[in-house]
Short mmCIF file of C-alpha atoms and ligand atoms in Angstrom, two decimals:
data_model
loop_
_atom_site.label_atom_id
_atom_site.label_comp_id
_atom_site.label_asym_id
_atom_site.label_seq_id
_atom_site.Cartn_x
_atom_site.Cartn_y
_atom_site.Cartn_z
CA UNK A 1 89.28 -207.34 68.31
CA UNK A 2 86.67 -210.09 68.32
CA UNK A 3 88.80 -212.71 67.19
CA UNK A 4 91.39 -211.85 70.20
CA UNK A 5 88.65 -212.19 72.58
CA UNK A 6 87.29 -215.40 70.89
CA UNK A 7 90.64 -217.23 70.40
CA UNK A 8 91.94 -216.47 73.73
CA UNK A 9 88.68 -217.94 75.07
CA UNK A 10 89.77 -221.26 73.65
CA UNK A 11 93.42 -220.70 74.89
CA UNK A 12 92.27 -220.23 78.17
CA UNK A 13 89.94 -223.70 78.22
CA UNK A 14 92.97 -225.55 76.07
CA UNK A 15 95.65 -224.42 79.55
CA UNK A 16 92.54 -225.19 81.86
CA UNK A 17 92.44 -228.89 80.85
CA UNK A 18 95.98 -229.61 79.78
CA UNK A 19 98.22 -227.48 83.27
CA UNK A 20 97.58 -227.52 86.82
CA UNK A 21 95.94 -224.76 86.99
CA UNK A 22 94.60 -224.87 90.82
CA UNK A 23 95.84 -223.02 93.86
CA UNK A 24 97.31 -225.64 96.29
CA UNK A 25 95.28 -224.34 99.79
CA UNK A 26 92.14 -226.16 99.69
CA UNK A 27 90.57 -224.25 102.35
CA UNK A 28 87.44 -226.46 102.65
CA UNK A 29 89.13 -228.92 104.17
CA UNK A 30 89.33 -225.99 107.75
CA UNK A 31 85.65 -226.51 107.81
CA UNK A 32 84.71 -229.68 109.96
CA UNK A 33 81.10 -231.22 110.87
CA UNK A 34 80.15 -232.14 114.22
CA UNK A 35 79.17 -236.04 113.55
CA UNK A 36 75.94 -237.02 114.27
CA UNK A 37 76.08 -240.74 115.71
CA UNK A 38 72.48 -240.44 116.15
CA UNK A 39 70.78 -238.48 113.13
CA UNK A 40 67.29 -240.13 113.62
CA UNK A 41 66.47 -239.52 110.01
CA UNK A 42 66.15 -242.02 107.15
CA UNK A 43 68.41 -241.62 104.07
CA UNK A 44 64.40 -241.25 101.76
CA UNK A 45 63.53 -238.01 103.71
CA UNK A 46 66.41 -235.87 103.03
CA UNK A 47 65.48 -233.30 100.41
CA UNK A 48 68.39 -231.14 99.19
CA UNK A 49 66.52 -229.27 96.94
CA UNK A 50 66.20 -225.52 97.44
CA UNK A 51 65.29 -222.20 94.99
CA UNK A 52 67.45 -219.76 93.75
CA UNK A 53 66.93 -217.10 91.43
CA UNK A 54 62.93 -217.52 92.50
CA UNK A 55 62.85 -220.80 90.50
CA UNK A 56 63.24 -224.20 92.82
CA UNK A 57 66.58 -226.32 91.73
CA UNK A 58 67.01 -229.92 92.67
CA UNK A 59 70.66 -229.15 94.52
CA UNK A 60 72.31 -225.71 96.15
CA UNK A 61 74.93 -226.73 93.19
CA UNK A 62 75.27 -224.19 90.17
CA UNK A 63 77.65 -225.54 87.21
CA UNK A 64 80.02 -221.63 87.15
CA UNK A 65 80.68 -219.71 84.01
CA UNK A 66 83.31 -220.90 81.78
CA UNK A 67 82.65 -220.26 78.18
CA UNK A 68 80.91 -219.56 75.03
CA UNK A 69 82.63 -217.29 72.66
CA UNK A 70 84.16 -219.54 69.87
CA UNK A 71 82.39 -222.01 67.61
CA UNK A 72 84.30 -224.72 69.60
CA UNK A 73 83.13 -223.90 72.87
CA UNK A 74 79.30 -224.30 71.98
CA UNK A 75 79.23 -228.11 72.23
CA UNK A 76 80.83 -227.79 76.11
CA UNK A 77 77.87 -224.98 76.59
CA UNK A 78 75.47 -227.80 75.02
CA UNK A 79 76.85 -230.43 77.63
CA UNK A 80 77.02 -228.12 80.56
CA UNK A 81 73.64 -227.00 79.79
CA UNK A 82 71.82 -230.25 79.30
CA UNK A 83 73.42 -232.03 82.48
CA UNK A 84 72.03 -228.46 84.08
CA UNK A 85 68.45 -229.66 82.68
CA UNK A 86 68.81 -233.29 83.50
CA UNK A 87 69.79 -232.78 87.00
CA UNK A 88 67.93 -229.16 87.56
CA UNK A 89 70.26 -226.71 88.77
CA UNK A 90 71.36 -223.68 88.14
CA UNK A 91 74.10 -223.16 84.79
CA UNK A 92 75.76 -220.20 83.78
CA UNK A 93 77.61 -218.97 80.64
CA UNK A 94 81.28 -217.43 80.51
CA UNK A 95 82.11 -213.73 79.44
CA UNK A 96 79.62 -212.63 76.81
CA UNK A 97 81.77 -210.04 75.46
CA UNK A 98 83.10 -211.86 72.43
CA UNK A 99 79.23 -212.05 71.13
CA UNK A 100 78.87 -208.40 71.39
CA UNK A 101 81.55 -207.57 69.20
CA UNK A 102 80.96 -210.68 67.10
CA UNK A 103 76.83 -211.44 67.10
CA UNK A 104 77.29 -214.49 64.54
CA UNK A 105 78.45 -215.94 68.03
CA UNK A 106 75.45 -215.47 70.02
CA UNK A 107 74.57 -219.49 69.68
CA UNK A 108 77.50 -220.59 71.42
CA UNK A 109 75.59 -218.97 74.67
CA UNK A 110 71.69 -219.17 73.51
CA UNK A 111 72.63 -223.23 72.94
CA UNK A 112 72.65 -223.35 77.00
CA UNK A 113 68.96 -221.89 77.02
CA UNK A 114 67.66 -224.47 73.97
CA UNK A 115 69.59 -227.13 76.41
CA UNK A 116 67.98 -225.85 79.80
CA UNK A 117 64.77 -224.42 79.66
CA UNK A 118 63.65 -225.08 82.74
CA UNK A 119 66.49 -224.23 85.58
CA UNK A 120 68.06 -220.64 86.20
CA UNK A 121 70.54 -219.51 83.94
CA UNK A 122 73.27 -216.56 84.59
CA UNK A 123 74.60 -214.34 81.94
CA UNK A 124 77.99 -212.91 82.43
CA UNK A 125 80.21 -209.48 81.62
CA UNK A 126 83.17 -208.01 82.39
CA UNK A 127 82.83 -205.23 85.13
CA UNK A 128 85.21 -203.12 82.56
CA UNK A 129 82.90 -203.92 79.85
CA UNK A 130 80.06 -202.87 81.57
CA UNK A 131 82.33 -199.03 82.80
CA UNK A 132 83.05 -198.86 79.28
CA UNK A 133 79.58 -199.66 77.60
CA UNK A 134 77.61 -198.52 80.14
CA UNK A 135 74.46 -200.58 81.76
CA UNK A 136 72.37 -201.04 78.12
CA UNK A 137 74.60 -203.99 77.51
CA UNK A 138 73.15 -205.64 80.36
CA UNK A 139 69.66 -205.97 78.47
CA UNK A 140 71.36 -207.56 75.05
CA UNK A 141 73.63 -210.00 77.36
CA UNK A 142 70.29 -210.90 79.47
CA UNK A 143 68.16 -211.00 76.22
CA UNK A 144 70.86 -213.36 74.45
CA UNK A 145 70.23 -216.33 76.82
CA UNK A 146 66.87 -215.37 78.42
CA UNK A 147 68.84 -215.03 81.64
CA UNK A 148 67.59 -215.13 85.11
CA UNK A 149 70.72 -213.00 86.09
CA UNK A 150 73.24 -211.15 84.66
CA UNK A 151 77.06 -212.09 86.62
CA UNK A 152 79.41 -208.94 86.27
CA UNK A 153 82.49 -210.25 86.75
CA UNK A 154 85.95 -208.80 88.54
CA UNK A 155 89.31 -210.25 87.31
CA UNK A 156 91.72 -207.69 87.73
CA UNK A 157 94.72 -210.38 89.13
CA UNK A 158 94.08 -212.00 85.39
CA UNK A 159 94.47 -208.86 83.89
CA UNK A 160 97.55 -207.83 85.53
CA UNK A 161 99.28 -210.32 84.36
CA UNK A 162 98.23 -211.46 81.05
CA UNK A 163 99.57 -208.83 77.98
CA UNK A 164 96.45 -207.82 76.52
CA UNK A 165 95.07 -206.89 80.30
CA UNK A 166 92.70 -203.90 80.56
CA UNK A 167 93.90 -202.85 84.01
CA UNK A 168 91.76 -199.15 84.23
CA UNK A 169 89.81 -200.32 87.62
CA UNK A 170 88.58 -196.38 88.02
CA UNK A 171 84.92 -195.57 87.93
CA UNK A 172 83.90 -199.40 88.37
CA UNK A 173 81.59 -198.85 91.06
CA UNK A 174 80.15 -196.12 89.95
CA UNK A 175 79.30 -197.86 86.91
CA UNK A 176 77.73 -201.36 88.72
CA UNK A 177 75.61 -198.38 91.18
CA UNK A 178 73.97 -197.51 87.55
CA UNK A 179 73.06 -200.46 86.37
CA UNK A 180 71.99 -201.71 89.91
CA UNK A 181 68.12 -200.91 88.89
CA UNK A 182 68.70 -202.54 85.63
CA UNK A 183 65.30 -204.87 84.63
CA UNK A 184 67.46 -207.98 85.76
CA UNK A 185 68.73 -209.68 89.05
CA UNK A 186 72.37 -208.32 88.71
CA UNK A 187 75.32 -210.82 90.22
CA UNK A 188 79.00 -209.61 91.10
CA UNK A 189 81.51 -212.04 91.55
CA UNK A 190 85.23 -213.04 91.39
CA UNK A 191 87.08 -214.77 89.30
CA UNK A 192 89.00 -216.78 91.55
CA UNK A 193 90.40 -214.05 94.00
CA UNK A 194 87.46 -213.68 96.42
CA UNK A 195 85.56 -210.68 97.50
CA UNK A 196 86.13 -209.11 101.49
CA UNK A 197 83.76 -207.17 103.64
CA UNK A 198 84.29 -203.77 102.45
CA UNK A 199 84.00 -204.51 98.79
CA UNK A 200 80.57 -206.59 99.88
CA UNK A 201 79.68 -203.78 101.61
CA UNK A 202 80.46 -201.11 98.91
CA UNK A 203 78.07 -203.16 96.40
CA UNK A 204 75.38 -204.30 98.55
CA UNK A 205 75.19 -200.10 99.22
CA UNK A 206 75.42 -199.78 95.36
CA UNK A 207 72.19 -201.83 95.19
CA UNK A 208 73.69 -205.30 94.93
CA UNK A 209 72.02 -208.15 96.07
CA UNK A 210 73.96 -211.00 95.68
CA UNK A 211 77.88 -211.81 95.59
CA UNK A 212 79.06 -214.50 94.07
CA UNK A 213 82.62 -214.85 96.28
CA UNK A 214 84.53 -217.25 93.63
CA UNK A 215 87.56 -217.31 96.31
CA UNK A 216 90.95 -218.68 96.21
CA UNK A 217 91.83 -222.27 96.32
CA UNK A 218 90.32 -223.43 93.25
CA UNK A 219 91.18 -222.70 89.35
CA UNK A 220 94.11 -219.50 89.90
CA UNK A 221 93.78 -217.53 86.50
CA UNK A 222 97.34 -215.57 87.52
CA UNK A 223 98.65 -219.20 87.01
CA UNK A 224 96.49 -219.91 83.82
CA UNK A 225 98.10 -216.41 82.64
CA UNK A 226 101.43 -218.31 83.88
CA UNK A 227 101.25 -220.73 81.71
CA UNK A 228 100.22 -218.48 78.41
CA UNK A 229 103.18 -216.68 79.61
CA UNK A 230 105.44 -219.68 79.52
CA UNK A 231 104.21 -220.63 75.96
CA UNK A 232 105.09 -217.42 74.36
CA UNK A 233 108.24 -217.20 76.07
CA UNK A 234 107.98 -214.71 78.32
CA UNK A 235 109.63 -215.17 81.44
CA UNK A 236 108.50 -212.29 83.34
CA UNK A 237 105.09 -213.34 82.70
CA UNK A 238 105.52 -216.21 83.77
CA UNK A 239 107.63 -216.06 86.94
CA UNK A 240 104.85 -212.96 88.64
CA UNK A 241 101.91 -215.18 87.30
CA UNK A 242 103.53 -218.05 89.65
CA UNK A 243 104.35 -215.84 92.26
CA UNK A 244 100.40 -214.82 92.61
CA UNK A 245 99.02 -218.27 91.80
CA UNK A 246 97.16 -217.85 95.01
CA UNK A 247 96.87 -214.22 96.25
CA UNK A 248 93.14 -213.43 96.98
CA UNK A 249 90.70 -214.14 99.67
CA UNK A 250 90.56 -218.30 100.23
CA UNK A 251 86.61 -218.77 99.74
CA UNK A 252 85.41 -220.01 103.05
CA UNK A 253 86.55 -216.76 104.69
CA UNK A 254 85.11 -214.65 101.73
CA UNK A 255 82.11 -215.81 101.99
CA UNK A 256 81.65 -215.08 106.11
CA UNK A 257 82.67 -211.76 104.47
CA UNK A 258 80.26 -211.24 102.30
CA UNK A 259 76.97 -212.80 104.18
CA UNK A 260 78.09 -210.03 106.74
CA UNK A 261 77.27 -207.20 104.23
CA UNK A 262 73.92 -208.25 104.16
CA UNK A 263 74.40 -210.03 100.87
CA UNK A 264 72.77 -212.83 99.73
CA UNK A 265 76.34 -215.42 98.95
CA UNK A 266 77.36 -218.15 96.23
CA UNK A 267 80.28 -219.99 97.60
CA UNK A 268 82.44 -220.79 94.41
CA UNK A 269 86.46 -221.29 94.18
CA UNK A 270 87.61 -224.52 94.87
CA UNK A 271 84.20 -226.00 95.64
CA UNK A 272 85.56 -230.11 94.53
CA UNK A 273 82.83 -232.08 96.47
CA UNK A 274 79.27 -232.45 97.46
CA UNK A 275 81.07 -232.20 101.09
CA UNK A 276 82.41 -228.48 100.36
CA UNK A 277 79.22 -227.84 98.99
CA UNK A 278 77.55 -228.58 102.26
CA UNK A 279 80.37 -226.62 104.21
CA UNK A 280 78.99 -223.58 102.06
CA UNK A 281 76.06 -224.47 102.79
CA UNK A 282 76.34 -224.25 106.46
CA UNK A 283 78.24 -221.47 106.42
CA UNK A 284 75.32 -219.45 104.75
CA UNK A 285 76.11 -219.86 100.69
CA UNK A 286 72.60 -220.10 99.06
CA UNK A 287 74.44 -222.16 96.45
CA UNK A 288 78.01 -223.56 95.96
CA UNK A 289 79.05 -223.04 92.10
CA UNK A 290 81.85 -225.34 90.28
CA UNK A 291 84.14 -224.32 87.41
CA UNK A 292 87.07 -226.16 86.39
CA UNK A 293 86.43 -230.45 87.59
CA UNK A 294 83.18 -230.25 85.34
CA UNK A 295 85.12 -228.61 81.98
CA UNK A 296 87.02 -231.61 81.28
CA UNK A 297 83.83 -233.57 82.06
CA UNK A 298 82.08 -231.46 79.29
CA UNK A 299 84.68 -232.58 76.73
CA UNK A 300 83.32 -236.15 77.01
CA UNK A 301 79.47 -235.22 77.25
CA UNK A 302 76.88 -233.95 79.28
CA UNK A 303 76.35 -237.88 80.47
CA UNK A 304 79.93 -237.15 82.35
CA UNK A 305 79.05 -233.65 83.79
CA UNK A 306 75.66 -235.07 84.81
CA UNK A 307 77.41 -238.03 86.63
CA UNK A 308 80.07 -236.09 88.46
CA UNK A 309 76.36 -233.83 89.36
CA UNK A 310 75.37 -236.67 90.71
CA UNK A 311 78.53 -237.81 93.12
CA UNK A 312 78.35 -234.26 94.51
CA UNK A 313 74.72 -234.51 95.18
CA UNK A 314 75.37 -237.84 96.88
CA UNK A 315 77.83 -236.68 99.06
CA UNK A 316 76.23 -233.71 99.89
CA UNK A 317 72.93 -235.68 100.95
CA UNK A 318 75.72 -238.36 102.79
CA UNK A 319 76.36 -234.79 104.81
CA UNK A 320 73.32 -233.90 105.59
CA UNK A 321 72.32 -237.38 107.08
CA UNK A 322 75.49 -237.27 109.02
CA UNK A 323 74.46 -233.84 110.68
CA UNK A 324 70.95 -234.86 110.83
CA UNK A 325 69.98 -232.13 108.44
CA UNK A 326 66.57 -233.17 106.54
CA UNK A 327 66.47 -230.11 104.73
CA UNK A 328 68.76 -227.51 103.20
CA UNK A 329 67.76 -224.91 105.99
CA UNK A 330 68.37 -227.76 108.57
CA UNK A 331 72.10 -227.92 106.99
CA UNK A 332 72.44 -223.80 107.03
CA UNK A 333 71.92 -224.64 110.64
CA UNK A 334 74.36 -227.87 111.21
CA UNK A 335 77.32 -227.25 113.66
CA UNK A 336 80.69 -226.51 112.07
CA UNK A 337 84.04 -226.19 113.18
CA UNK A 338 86.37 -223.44 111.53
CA UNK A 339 90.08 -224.63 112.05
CA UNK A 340 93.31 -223.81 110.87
CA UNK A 341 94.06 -220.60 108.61
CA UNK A 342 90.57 -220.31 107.74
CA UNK A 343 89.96 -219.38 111.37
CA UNK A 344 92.93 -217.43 111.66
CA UNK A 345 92.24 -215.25 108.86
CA UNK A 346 88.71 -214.74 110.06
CA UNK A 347 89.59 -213.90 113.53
CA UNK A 348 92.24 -211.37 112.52
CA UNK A 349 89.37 -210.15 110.42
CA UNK A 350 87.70 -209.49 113.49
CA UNK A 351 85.08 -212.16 112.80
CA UNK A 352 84.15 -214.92 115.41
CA UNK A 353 83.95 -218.16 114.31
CA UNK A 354 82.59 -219.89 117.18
CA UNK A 355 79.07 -218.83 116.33
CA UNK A 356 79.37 -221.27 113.51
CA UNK A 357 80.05 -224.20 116.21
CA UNK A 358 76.75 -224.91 118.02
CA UNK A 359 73.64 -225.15 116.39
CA UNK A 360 72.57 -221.86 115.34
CA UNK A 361 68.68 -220.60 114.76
CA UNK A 362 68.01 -219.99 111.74
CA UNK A 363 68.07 -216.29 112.00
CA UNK A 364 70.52 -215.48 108.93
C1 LIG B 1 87.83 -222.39 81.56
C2 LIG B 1 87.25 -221.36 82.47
C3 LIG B 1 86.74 -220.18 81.94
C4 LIG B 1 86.19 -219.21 82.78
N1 LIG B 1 85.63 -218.09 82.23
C5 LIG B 1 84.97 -217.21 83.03
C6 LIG B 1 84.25 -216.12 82.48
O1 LIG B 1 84.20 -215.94 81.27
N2 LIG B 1 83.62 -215.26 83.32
C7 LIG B 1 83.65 -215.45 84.68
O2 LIG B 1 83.03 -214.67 85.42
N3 LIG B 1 84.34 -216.45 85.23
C8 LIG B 1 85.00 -217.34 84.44
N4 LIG B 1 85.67 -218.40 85.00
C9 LIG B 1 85.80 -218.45 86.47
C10 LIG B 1 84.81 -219.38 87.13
O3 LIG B 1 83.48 -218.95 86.90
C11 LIG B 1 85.06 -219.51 88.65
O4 LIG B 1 84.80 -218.28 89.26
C12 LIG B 1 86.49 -219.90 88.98
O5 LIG B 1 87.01 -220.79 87.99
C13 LIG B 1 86.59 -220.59 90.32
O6 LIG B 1 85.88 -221.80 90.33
P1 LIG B 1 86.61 -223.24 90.24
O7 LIG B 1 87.69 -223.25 91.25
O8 LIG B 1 85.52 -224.24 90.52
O9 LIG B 1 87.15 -223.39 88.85
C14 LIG B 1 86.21 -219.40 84.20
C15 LIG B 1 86.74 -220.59 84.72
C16 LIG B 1 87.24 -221.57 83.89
C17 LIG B 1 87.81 -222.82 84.50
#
């Protein structure tokens, strides 16, 4: 069993950065700024840095998980780790579940806390793990990596369609409302399909704190189930992978979704920018995570994921200078416009999207 889980970790990364993998609706781009012609702020006072996880981090940027699991995924956990450290944000590991069946591969995850001792670092299981296990995995996954926070993760689109999918979704919640008082910060998020206001709502009342939205319009895992599909030859497979390449939740609206729960939000799913960072940002994210642009990045080095770090944070700061934000609660405040589907899916939500237009107090 542990060498399925650990080989199909490297077939998933090997798809990732050879197919086009994305969901085609970039959402982000619904979310406008109200230019500032007149931001009467110099470029040397903007501070983007913020804390999350009660540690401060030099961006509201967190690199999302991707891997760990196979002795060939422990040099991209090295990279992604010590670009993490170098820049100081937030990194977090993919599934831990291979290292639970298989503990001689516990350093392909504990290599991102040698790398980064000093920013936040998220563990990560499968919500079906966690049903099936119950909540005392929590403290070996969290004890692996010295986590700051353990990520349970939903992917039931990816398990539909790939063959080997565990698809019992029964007794899930029950099972996160167990380990909610577990000794660490617990996470839930998405794996690409987003989360909506009653499932927010269902796990902030389970004792969930934050919800990492991971929406659609960034990496689709029905299509990187697609392509496996394809490879194999199997047709079926493939052709209902394709046809929900990008069912889910598009992340902007998620995460106006989640914030009204009550949770505290990461914006992930498509985030390709310093500018949708600061759209998440103003839209209430605490941080904006990123998958898929820095994987390939990690292949060449951490010097690569730390300089594509960088052009985010640049653009991001270009943002807040632009709205005359000198601080990341000035930006949570910045005026934005919600166009296009983004607006229409909120507003047949039942959400109104005009409070998000004039410059709000502070008060979320
Ligand atoms: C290669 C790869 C592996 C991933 N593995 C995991 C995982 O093990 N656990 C998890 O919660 N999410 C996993 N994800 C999902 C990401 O954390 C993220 O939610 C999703 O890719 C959307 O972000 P993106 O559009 O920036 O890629 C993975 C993503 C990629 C690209």
């Amino acid at each position: 069993m542990s060498q399925i889980t650990s080989s199909r970790k490297l077939d998933h990364i090997r798809v990732c950065l050879e197919r086009a993998v994305e969901c085609e609706n970039h959402s982000f781009d619904d979310l406008s700024f109200v230019h500032k012609a007149l931001p009467e702020l110099d470029w040397s006072e903007i501070d983007c840095s913020t804390s999350f996880l009660g540690r401060k981090v030099s961006a509201p940027i967190m690199i999302s998980a991707m891997t760990g699991g196979h002795t060939e995924t422990k040099e991209i956990n090295a990279n992604l780790a010590l670009a993490a450290q170098e820049i100081g944000i937030a990194v977090a590991v993919g599934s831990q579940r291979a290292a639970l069946e298989d503990p001689t591969l516990e350093d392909t995850f504990s290599v991102v806390r040698d790398c980064a001792p000093g920013v936040p670092i998220v563990g990560n299981i499968g919500a079906v793990q966690l049903s099936r296990h119950g909540p005392e995995i929590l403290d070996r996954v969290a004890e692996m990596i010295e986590a700051d926070a353990v990520a349970i993760h939903l992917n039931y689109l990816q398990e539909c369609i790939q063959p080997e999918g565990e698809v019992e979704a029964c007794g899930v919640l029950e099972a996160i409302r167990s380990a909610a008082d577990s000794s660490h910060p617990l996470i839930v998020k998405e794996t690409g399909a987003g989360i909506c206001y009653e499932e927010a709502s269902a796990l902030v009342k389970a004792g969930i704190g934050i919800i990492d939205v991971a929406g659609c319009g960034g990496t689709s895992w029905s299509a990187v189930e697609a392509f496996r599909a394809e490879e194999r030859g199997d047709l079926e497979s493939q052709e209902i992978g394709e046809l929900f390449r990008c069912w889910g939740m598009p992340t902007p609206a998620s995460l106006v979704e989640c914030l009204a729960s009550g949770a505290e939000a990461i914006s992930s799913g498509g985030v390709r920018s310093g500018l949708d960072v600061a759209r998440s940002v103003a839209l209430g994210a605490s941080v904006a995570g990123v998958a898929l642009p820095l994987l390939a990045a990690a292949t060449r080095g951490h010097e690569s994921v730390a300089s594509q770090l960088r052009s985010y944070i640049r653009a991001l700061r270009i943002t807040m200078l632009l709205t005359g934000s000198a601080s990341i609660s000035q930006l949570q405040g910045a005026p934005l416009l919600i166009l296009g589907r983004t607006r229409e899916i909120l507003e047949q939500r039942g959400f109104n999207t005009r409070r998000f237009s004039v410059r709000r107090e502070l008060s979320r």
